[in-house]
Amino acid sequence: MEAGAGDGARALLRILRDLPGGLRAEELLAPHTTFRIGGRAFALYEPPTEDALAEAVVRARSHGFPWRMLGGGSKLLIPDRGFPGLVLSTAGLRSWHEEGEFLRVGAGVPLARVARRGAWALAGIPGTVGGAVAMNAGTRHGSIAEQVVWVQALLPTGRVHTFSPAECGFTYRDSLFRRLRLPVLAVGLRLQPCQDLAPFLRERAKSQPLGLPSAGCVFRNPPDGRSAGWLIDQCGLKGARIGDAVVSEHHANFICNLGHARASDVLELVDRVQDTVVSEFGVWLKLELEVVGE
């Protein structure tokens, strides 16, 4: 971490030390991501309640510290230099209330648990409900937006607002919450009749490189109907490697960490893939992966 990190970490501890929950200074973020890549944050805070999370955000903002949310750590690339501010984990926000076909869950509830209960189209997607809503996670069978009844999120003023589906601004792998960096606190979902998830999980296991750390699909599918993975494959880029970052031989839209990949390796490989695909097909692949700090 860069010079001055110790001072920043100590300042954050002073600001947040009276809040409930876990607070750790200079926390290494790589173990908190599915990519297993990334440097240290000034501090990582795990609030036990939505009110505590909101208060932490308000305090960080008022003292000029950057902050960001961290759910299951998928679809995320953290720089090697780390994050010079506060990272808020939603791991403690796991409230669960079920009433008939409706479910109210905290942002930190694992998506796999919700899939088992009635969001079967999302089976096999890693991460948490809050992150899934922010990026409108989905598969070819559907997206989470189709089941959202409401979303509670924190406004820049520090006030909690309940958004209707129409207000959420859902688009392909995006939402208002992602675009405006509004922390998702809780979500209301309409459940579908339960189905056997085994076929969906087998389908994902066959089509994706689940044995190596990755962040899931790196690029969004272009609007012309062709998949990003197909375009990358047609360019002969499967197996392309920089350092320990490699384009998967199993699924070309995955970049995997062979063990010691750095964020800089991944970003250089991303550039190579984008440049090659635009040269061969005239299509610029947009990132589905979120690169922290960009």
mmCIF file of C-alpha atoms in Angstrom:
data_model
loop_
_atom_site.group_PDB
_atom_site.id
_atom_site.type_symbol
_atom_site.label_atom_id
_atom_site.label_comp_id
_atom_site.label_asym_id
_atom_site.label_seq_id
_atom_site.Cartn_x
_atom_site.Cartn_y
_atom_site.Cartn_z
ATOM 1 C CA MET A 1 0.000 0.000 0.000
ATOM 2 C CA GLU A 2 1.163 3.487 -0.810
ATOM 3 C CA ALA A 3 2.773 5.909 1.607
ATOM 4 C CA GLY A 4 0.315 7.464 4.002
ATOM 5 C CA ALA A 5 -1.849 4.342 4.125
ATOM 6 C CA GLY A 6 -1.141 3.841 7.809
ATOM 7 C CA ASP A 7 -2.339 7.357 8.605
ATOM 8 C CA GLY A 8 -5.458 6.825 6.525
ATOM 9 C CA ALA A 9 -6.227 3.519 8.204
ATOM 10 C CA ARG A 10 -5.788 5.022 11.658
ATOM 11 C CA ALA A 11 -8.038 7.952 10.771
ATOM 12 C CA LEU A 12 -10.775 5.607 9.559
ATOM 13 C CA LEU A 13 -10.532 3.541 12.735
ATOM 14 C CA ARG A 14 -11.018 6.681 14.818
ATOM 15 C CA ILE A 15 -14.058 7.684 12.765
ATOM 16 C CA LEU A 16 -15.754 4.288 12.927
ATOM 17 C CA ARG A 17 -14.510 2.685 16.143
ATOM 18 C CA ASP A 18 -17.744 3.221 18.102
ATOM 19 C CA LEU A 19 -19.903 1.444 15.500
ATOM 20 C CA PRO A 20 -20.958 -2.179 16.105
ATOM 21 C CA GLY A 21 -19.530 -5.012 14.023
ATOM 22 C CA GLY A 22 -16.100 -5.966 12.733
ATOM 23 C CA LEU A 23 -13.586 -3.305 11.717
ATOM 24 C CA ARG A 24 -10.117 -4.185 10.409
ATOM 25 C CA ALA A 25 -7.364 -1.833 9.308
ATOM 26 C CA GLU A 26 -5.220 -2.359 6.192
ATOM 27 C CA GLU A 27 -7.190 -5.451 5.198
ATOM 28 C CA LEU A 28 -5.940 -7.497 2.228
ATOM 29 C CA LEU A 29 -8.846 -7.657 -0.216
ATOM 30 C CA ALA A 30 -7.737 -10.516 -2.475
ATOM 31 C CA PRO A 31 -9.223 -13.225 -0.185
ATOM 32 C CA HIS A 32 -12.555 -11.386 -0.252
ATOM 33 C CA THR A 33 -12.905 -11.706 -4.051
ATOM 34 C CA THR A 34 -13.578 -14.671 -6.318
ATOM 35 C CA PHE A 35 -10.611 -13.568 -8.484
ATOM 36 C CA ARG A 36 -8.277 -13.787 -5.457
ATOM 37 C CA ILE A 37 -6.601 -10.592 -6.688
ATOM 38 C CA GLY A 38 -6.174 -7.175 -5.075
ATOM 39 C CA GLY A 39 -4.218 -5.124 -2.567
ATOM 40 C CA ARG A 40 -5.200 -3.685 0.803
ATOM 41 C CA ALA A 41 -7.928 -1.272 1.823
ATOM 42 C CA PHE A 42 -7.407 1.396 4.463
ATOM 43 C CA ALA A 43 -10.132 -0.402 6.390
ATOM 44 C CA LEU A 44 -12.791 -3.063 5.957
ATOM 45 C CA TYR A 45 -15.987 -2.759 7.986
ATOM 46 C CA GLU A 46 -18.647 -5.445 8.371
ATOM 47 C CA PRO A 47 -21.775 -3.739 9.744
ATOM 48 C CA PRO A 48 -24.313 -6.014 11.474
ATOM 49 C CA THR A 49 -27.301 -3.853 10.524
ATOM 50 C CA GLU A 50 -28.473 -1.646 7.689
ATOM 51 C CA ASP A 51 -28.460 1.370 10.029
ATOM 52 C CA ALA A 52 -24.800 0.770 10.905
ATOM 53 C CA LEU A 53 -23.882 0.552 7.221
ATOM 54 C CA ALA A 54 -25.692 3.813 6.485
ATOM 55 C CA GLU A 55 -23.927 5.559 9.364
ATOM 56 C CA ALA A 56 -20.518 4.325 8.199
ATOM 57 C CA VAL A 57 -21.139 5.686 4.701
ATOM 58 C CA VAL A 58 -22.270 9.051 6.075
ATOM 59 C CA ARG A 59 -19.146 9.316 8.246
ATOM 60 C CA ALA A 60 -16.771 8.296 5.449
ATOM 61 C CA ARG A 61 -18.330 10.849 3.116
ATOM 62 C CA SER A 62 -18.237 13.649 5.686
ATOM 63 C CA HIS A 63 -14.504 13.060 6.274
ATOM 64 C CA GLY A 64 -13.651 12.819 2.573
ATOM 65 C CA PHE A 65 -12.790 9.121 2.454
ATOM 66 C CA PRO A 66 -13.704 7.121 -0.649
ATOM 67 C CA TRP A 67 -15.806 4.048 0.060
ATOM 68 C CA ARG A 68 -17.281 1.120 -1.803
ATOM 69 C CA MET A 69 -19.482 -1.907 -1.191
ATOM 70 C CA LEU A 70 -18.279 -5.509 -1.200
ATOM 71 C CA GLY A 71 -20.693 -8.421 -1.404
ATOM 72 C CA GLY A 72 -19.512 -11.847 -2.510
ATOM 73 C CA GLY A 73 -16.576 -10.335 -4.391
ATOM 74 C CA SER A 74 -17.521 -11.637 -7.844
ATOM 75 C CA LYS A 75 -17.473 -9.495 -11.010
ATOM 76 C CA LEU A 76 -14.801 -7.402 -9.318
ATOM 77 C CA LEU A 77 -11.161 -6.588 -9.996
ATOM 78 C CA ILE A 78 -9.326 -4.709 -7.254
ATOM 79 C CA PRO A 79 -6.052 -2.970 -8.195
ATOM 80 C CA ASP A 80 -2.735 -4.299 -6.964
ATOM 81 C CA ARG A 81 -2.241 -1.036 -5.073
ATOM 82 C CA GLY A 82 -5.460 -1.674 -3.151
ATOM 83 C CA PHE A 83 -8.195 0.795 -2.253
ATOM 84 C CA PRO A 84 -7.343 4.011 -0.365
ATOM 85 C CA GLY A 85 -10.522 4.150 1.664
ATOM 86 C CA LEU A 86 -13.310 2.207 3.342
ATOM 87 C CA VAL A 87 -14.649 -1.102 2.059
ATOM 88 C CA LEU A 88 -18.050 -2.084 3.458
ATOM 89 C CA SER A 89 -18.809 -5.794 3.544
ATOM 90 C CA THR A 90 -22.450 -6.876 3.402
ATOM 91 C CA ALA A 91 -21.635 -10.244 5.004
ATOM 92 C CA GLY A 92 -23.563 -9.295 8.160
ATOM 93 C CA LEU A 93 -26.715 -8.176 6.322
ATOM 94 C CA ARG A 94 -28.470 -11.537 6.053
ATOM 95 C CA SER A 95 -32.000 -10.863 7.245
ATOM 96 C CA TRP A 96 -34.615 -13.229 5.807
ATOM 97 C CA HIS A 97 -38.377 -12.879 6.017
ATOM 98 C CA GLU A 98 -40.724 -14.977 3.943
ATOM 99 C CA GLU A 99 -44.443 -14.494 3.493
ATOM 100 C CA GLY A 100 -46.223 -16.556 0.891
ATOM 101 C CA GLU A 101 -44.639 -15.979 -2.488
ATOM 102 C CA PHE A 102 -42.791 -12.867 -1.285
ATOM 103 C CA LEU A 103 -39.334 -12.753 0.252
ATOM 104 C CA ARG A 104 -37.545 -9.882 1.995
ATOM 105 C CA VAL A 105 -33.779 -10.425 2.219
ATOM 106 C CA GLY A 106 -30.756 -8.426 3.289
ATOM 107 C CA ALA A 107 -28.159 -7.457 0.707
ATOM 108 C CA GLY A 108 -25.622 -9.941 2.070
ATOM 109 C CA VAL A 109 -27.752 -13.070 1.593
ATOM 110 C CA PRO A 110 -25.964 -15.492 -0.761
ATOM 111 C CA LEU A 111 -27.649 -15.661 -4.127
ATOM 112 C CA ALA A 112 -27.434 -19.448 -4.032
ATOM 113 C CA ARG A 113 -29.806 -19.531 -1.043
ATOM 114 C CA VAL A 114 -32.382 -17.404 -2.851
ATOM 115 C CA ALA A 115 -32.034 -19.554 -5.981
ATOM 116 C CA ARG A 116 -32.822 -22.674 -3.965
ATOM 117 C CA ARG A 117 -35.912 -21.033 -2.511
ATOM 118 C CA GLY A 118 -37.484 -19.866 -5.750
ATOM 119 C CA ALA A 119 -35.167 -17.804 -7.949
ATOM 120 C CA TRP A 120 -34.117 -20.850 -9.944
ATOM 121 C CA ALA A 121 -33.075 -18.872 -13.052
ATOM 122 C CA LEU A 122 -30.160 -17.519 -11.004
ATOM 123 C CA ALA A 123 -28.836 -20.936 -9.962
ATOM 124 C CA GLY A 124 -25.063 -21.200 -10.102
ATOM 125 C CA ILE A 125 -24.349 -17.463 -10.039
ATOM 126 C CA PRO A 126 -21.941 -16.598 -7.212
ATOM 127 C CA GLY A 127 -22.213 -13.523 -5.020
ATOM 128 C CA THR A 128 -24.908 -11.907 -2.935
ATOM 129 C CA VAL A 129 -28.385 -10.496 -3.503
ATOM 130 C CA GLY A 130 -27.229 -6.872 -3.221
ATOM 131 C CA GLY A 131 -24.558 -7.280 -5.853
ATOM 132 C CA ALA A 132 -26.897 -9.280 -8.082
ATOM 133 C CA VAL A 133 -29.466 -6.467 -8.003
ATOM 134 C CA ALA A 134 -26.846 -3.782 -8.655
ATOM 135 C CA MET A 135 -25.618 -5.517 -11.805
ATOM 136 C CA ASN A 136 -28.954 -7.172 -12.710
ATOM 137 C CA ALA A 137 -27.352 -10.599 -12.638
ATOM 138 C CA GLY A 138 -28.860 -13.328 -14.730
ATOM 139 C CA THR A 139 -28.492 -16.306 -17.017
ATOM 140 C CA ARG A 140 -30.122 -17.197 -20.317
ATOM 141 C CA HIS A 141 -33.091 -18.320 -18.235
ATOM 142 C CA GLY A 142 -33.780 -14.867 -16.781
ATOM 143 C CA SER A 143 -32.474 -12.045 -14.603
ATOM 144 C CA ILE A 144 -33.092 -10.955 -11.040
ATOM 145 C CA ALA A 145 -34.919 -7.827 -12.267
ATOM 146 C CA GLU A 146 -37.826 -10.049 -13.297
ATOM 147 C CA GLN A 147 -38.426 -11.008 -9.657
ATOM 148 C CA VAL A 148 -37.746 -7.695 -7.892
ATOM 149 C CA VAL A 149 -40.741 -6.174 -6.087
ATOM 150 C CA TRP A 150 -38.809 -3.357 -4.427
ATOM 151 C CA VAL A 151 -35.253 -2.389 -3.463
ATOM 152 C CA GLN A 152 -34.159 -0.425 -0.418
ATOM 153 C CA ALA A 153 -31.004 1.579 -1.058
ATOM 154 C CA LEU A 154 -29.063 4.390 0.552
ATOM 155 C CA LEU A 155 -29.280 7.807 -1.098
ATOM 156 C CA PRO A 156 -26.324 10.233 -1.114
ATOM 157 C CA THR A 157 -28.132 12.245 1.580
ATOM 158 C CA GLY A 158 -27.927 9.275 3.955
ATOM 159 C CA ARG A 159 -31.660 8.613 3.709
ATOM 160 C CA VAL A 160 -32.981 5.152 2.849
ATOM 161 C CA HIS A 161 -35.354 5.060 -0.125
ATOM 162 C CA THR A 162 -37.530 2.201 -1.348
ATOM 163 C CA PHE A 163 -37.382 1.911 -5.141
ATOM 164 C CA SER A 164 -40.110 0.341 -7.234
ATOM 165 C CA PRO A 165 -39.021 -1.905 -10.140
ATOM 166 C CA ALA A 166 -39.648 0.948 -12.581
ATOM 167 C CA GLU A 167 -37.358 3.250 -10.568
ATOM 168 C CA CYS A 168 -34.494 0.729 -10.484
ATOM 169 C CA GLY A 169 -33.405 1.482 -14.044
ATOM 170 C CA PHE A 170 -32.658 -2.139 -14.857
ATOM 171 C CA THR A 171 -30.922 -2.793 -18.153
ATOM 172 C CA TYR A 172 -28.699 -5.609 -19.377
ATOM 173 C CA ARG A 173 -26.229 -6.272 -16.528
ATOM 174 C CA ASP A 174 -26.793 -2.813 -15.091
ATOM 175 C CA SER A 175 -29.062 -0.750 -12.860
ATOM 176 C CA LEU A 176 -29.459 2.669 -11.292
ATOM 177 C CA PHE A 177 -27.698 1.358 -8.182
ATOM 178 C CA ARG A 178 -24.580 0.436 -10.114
ATOM 179 C CA ARG A 179 -24.538 3.608 -12.203
ATOM 180 C CA LEU A 180 -24.994 5.956 -9.223
ATOM 181 C CA ARG A 181 -23.182 3.812 -6.636
ATOM 182 C CA LEU A 182 -26.209 3.573 -4.346
ATOM 183 C CA PRO A 183 -25.681 0.863 -1.701
ATOM 184 C CA VAL A 184 -28.397 -1.789 -1.818
ATOM 185 C CA LEU A 185 -29.546 -2.637 1.716
ATOM 186 C CA ALA A 186 -32.471 -5.020 1.272
ATOM 187 C CA VAL A 187 -34.546 -6.476 -1.525
ATOM 188 C CA GLY A 188 -38.117 -7.713 -1.915
ATOM 189 C CA LEU A 189 -38.501 -10.592 -4.335
ATOM 190 C CA ARG A 190 -41.450 -12.465 -5.813
ATOM 191 C CA LEU A 191 -40.619 -16.153 -5.702
ATOM 192 C CA GLN A 192 -41.275 -18.603 -8.492
ATOM 193 C CA PRO A 193 -42.373 -22.206 -7.953
ATOM 194 C CA CYS A 194 -39.374 -24.247 -6.869
ATOM 195 C CA GLN A 195 -37.678 -26.375 -9.493
ATOM 196 C CA ASP A 196 -34.958 -28.972 -9.466
ATOM 197 C CA LEU A 197 -31.757 -26.936 -9.676
ATOM 198 C CA ALA A 198 -29.507 -29.861 -10.553
ATOM 199 C CA PRO A 199 -29.903 -29.495 -14.362
ATOM 200 C CA PHE A 200 -29.076 -25.795 -14.210
ATOM 201 C CA LEU A 201 -26.029 -26.387 -12.027
ATOM 202 C CA ARG A 202 -24.807 -29.185 -14.307
ATOM 203 C CA GLU A 203 -25.220 -26.884 -17.306
ATOM 204 C CA ARG A 204 -23.053 -24.199 -15.704
ATOM 205 C CA ALA A 205 -20.451 -26.731 -14.554
ATOM 206 C CA LYS A 206 -20.082 -27.985 -18.132
ATOM 207 C CA SER A 207 -19.844 -24.544 -19.713
ATOM 208 C CA GLN A 208 -17.702 -22.635 -17.202
ATOM 209 C CA PRO A 209 -14.209 -23.032 -15.697
ATOM 210 C CA LEU A 210 -15.260 -23.499 -12.087
ATOM 211 C CA GLY A 211 -11.938 -25.012 -10.968
ATOM 212 C CA LEU A 212 -9.908 -21.779 -11.088
ATOM 213 C CA PRO A 213 -10.401 -18.353 -9.477
ATOM 214 C CA SER A 214 -12.166 -15.937 -11.801
ATOM 215 C CA ALA A 215 -14.641 -13.078 -11.697
ATOM 216 C CA GLY A 216 -17.144 -14.743 -14.021
ATOM 217 C CA CYS A 217 -17.801 -13.372 -17.498
ATOM 218 C CA VAL A 218 -15.460 -10.463 -18.189
ATOM 219 C CA PHE A 219 -17.293 -8.844 -21.121
ATOM 220 C CA ARG A 220 -20.916 -8.038 -21.874
ATOM 221 C CA ASN A 221 -22.458 -9.717 -24.883
ATOM 222 C CA PRO A 222 -22.739 -7.199 -27.749
ATOM 223 C CA PRO A 223 -26.224 -6.119 -28.834
ATOM 224 C CA ASP A 224 -25.937 -7.809 -32.255
ATOM 225 C CA GLY A 225 -26.813 -11.209 -30.764
ATOM 226 C CA ARG A 226 -23.345 -12.752 -30.904
ATOM 227 C CA SER A 227 -21.820 -13.772 -27.589
ATOM 228 C CA ALA A 228 -18.598 -12.231 -26.347
ATOM 229 C CA GLY A 229 -17.222 -15.710 -25.689
ATOM 230 C CA TRP A 230 -17.839 -16.778 -29.291
ATOM 231 C CA LEU A 231 -16.118 -13.674 -30.692
ATOM 232 C CA ILE A 232 -13.073 -14.188 -28.442
ATOM 233 C CA ASP A 233 -12.923 -17.873 -29.363
ATOM 234 C CA GLN A 234 -13.085 -17.072 -33.099
ATOM 235 C CA CYS A 235 -10.071 -14.805 -32.630
ATOM 236 C CA GLY A 236 -8.064 -17.771 -31.352
ATOM 237 C CA LEU A 237 -7.561 -16.197 -27.940
ATOM 238 C CA LYS A 238 -8.352 -19.182 -25.742
ATOM 239 C CA GLY A 239 -5.226 -19.868 -23.711
ATOM 240 C CA ALA A 240 -3.805 -16.363 -24.236
ATOM 241 C CA ARG A 241 -1.799 -15.556 -21.128
ATOM 242 C CA ILE A 242 -0.081 -12.664 -19.402
ATOM 243 C CA GLY A 243 1.622 -13.548 -16.160
ATOM 244 C CA ASP A 244 -0.758 -15.865 -14.324
ATOM 245 C CA ALA A 245 -3.855 -14.403 -15.981
ATOM 246 C CA VAL A 246 -5.204 -16.591 -18.787
ATOM 247 C CA VAL A 247 -8.193 -16.653 -21.136
ATOM 248 C CA SER A 248 -9.959 -19.879 -20.216
ATOM 249 C CA GLU A 249 -9.739 -22.815 -22.618
ATOM 250 C CA HIS A 250 -13.158 -23.846 -21.285
ATOM 251 C CA HIS A 251 -15.049 -20.576 -21.833
ATOM 252 C CA ALA A 252 -13.406 -17.699 -23.709
ATOM 253 C CA ASN A 253 -15.299 -14.982 -21.793
ATOM 254 C CA PHE A 254 -13.564 -15.996 -18.574
ATOM 255 C CA ILE A 255 -10.134 -14.827 -17.489
ATOM 256 C CA CYS A 256 -8.754 -17.102 -14.794
ATOM 257 C CA ASN A 257 -6.105 -16.699 -12.128
ATOM 258 C CA LEU A 258 -3.582 -19.538 -12.360
ATOM 259 C CA GLY A 259 -2.313 -18.753 -8.883
ATOM 260 C CA HIS A 260 -0.400 -15.498 -8.706
ATOM 261 C CA ALA A 261 -2.086 -13.221 -11.255
ATOM 262 C CA ARG A 262 -1.957 -9.506 -10.650
ATOM 263 C CA ALA A 263 -4.626 -6.983 -11.540
ATOM 264 C CA SER A 264 -2.189 -5.443 -14.016
ATOM 265 C CA ASP A 265 -1.904 -8.831 -15.788
ATOM 266 C CA VAL A 266 -5.678 -9.078 -16.083
ATOM 267 C CA LEU A 267 -6.027 -5.542 -17.420
ATOM 268 C CA GLU A 268 -3.299 -6.066 -20.017
ATOM 269 C CA LEU A 269 -5.037 -9.249 -21.137
ATOM 270 C CA VAL A 270 -8.385 -7.413 -21.292
ATOM 271 C CA ASP A 271 -6.784 -4.804 -23.566
ATOM 272 C CA ARG A 272 -5.383 -7.526 -25.824
ATOM 273 C CA VAL A 273 -8.769 -9.220 -26.141
ATOM 274 C CA GLN A 274 -10.610 -5.964 -26.872
ATOM 275 C CA ASP A 275 -8.044 -4.849 -29.453
ATOM 276 C CA THR A 276 -8.066 -8.218 -31.222
ATOM 277 C CA VAL A 277 -11.864 -8.531 -31.352
ATOM 278 C CA VAL A 278 -12.360 -4.989 -32.657
ATOM 279 C CA SER A 279 -9.666 -5.580 -35.285
ATOM 280 C CA GLU A 280 -11.215 -8.883 -36.442
ATOM 281 C CA PHE A 281 -14.927 -8.141 -36.093
ATOM 282 C CA GLY A 282 -15.302 -4.375 -35.623
ATOM 283 C CA VAL A 283 -16.952 -4.972 -32.239
ATOM 284 C CA TRP A 284 -15.736 -3.255 -29.075
ATOM 285 C CA LEU A 285 -16.408 -5.553 -26.128
ATOM 286 C CA LYS A 286 -17.615 -3.631 -23.084
ATOM 287 C CA LEU A 287 -16.628 -4.787 -19.640
ATOM 288 C CA GLU A 288 -19.112 -6.639 -17.466
ATOM 289 C CA LEU A 289 -16.346 -6.883 -14.876
ATOM 290 C CA GLU A 290 -16.093 -3.900 -12.536
ATOM 291 C CA VAL A 291 -12.581 -2.507 -12.189
ATOM 292 C CA VAL A 292 -12.330 -0.629 -8.900
ATOM 293 C CA GLY A 293 -11.100 2.916 -9.365
ATOM 294 C CA GLU A 294 -12.190 3.211 -12.996
#
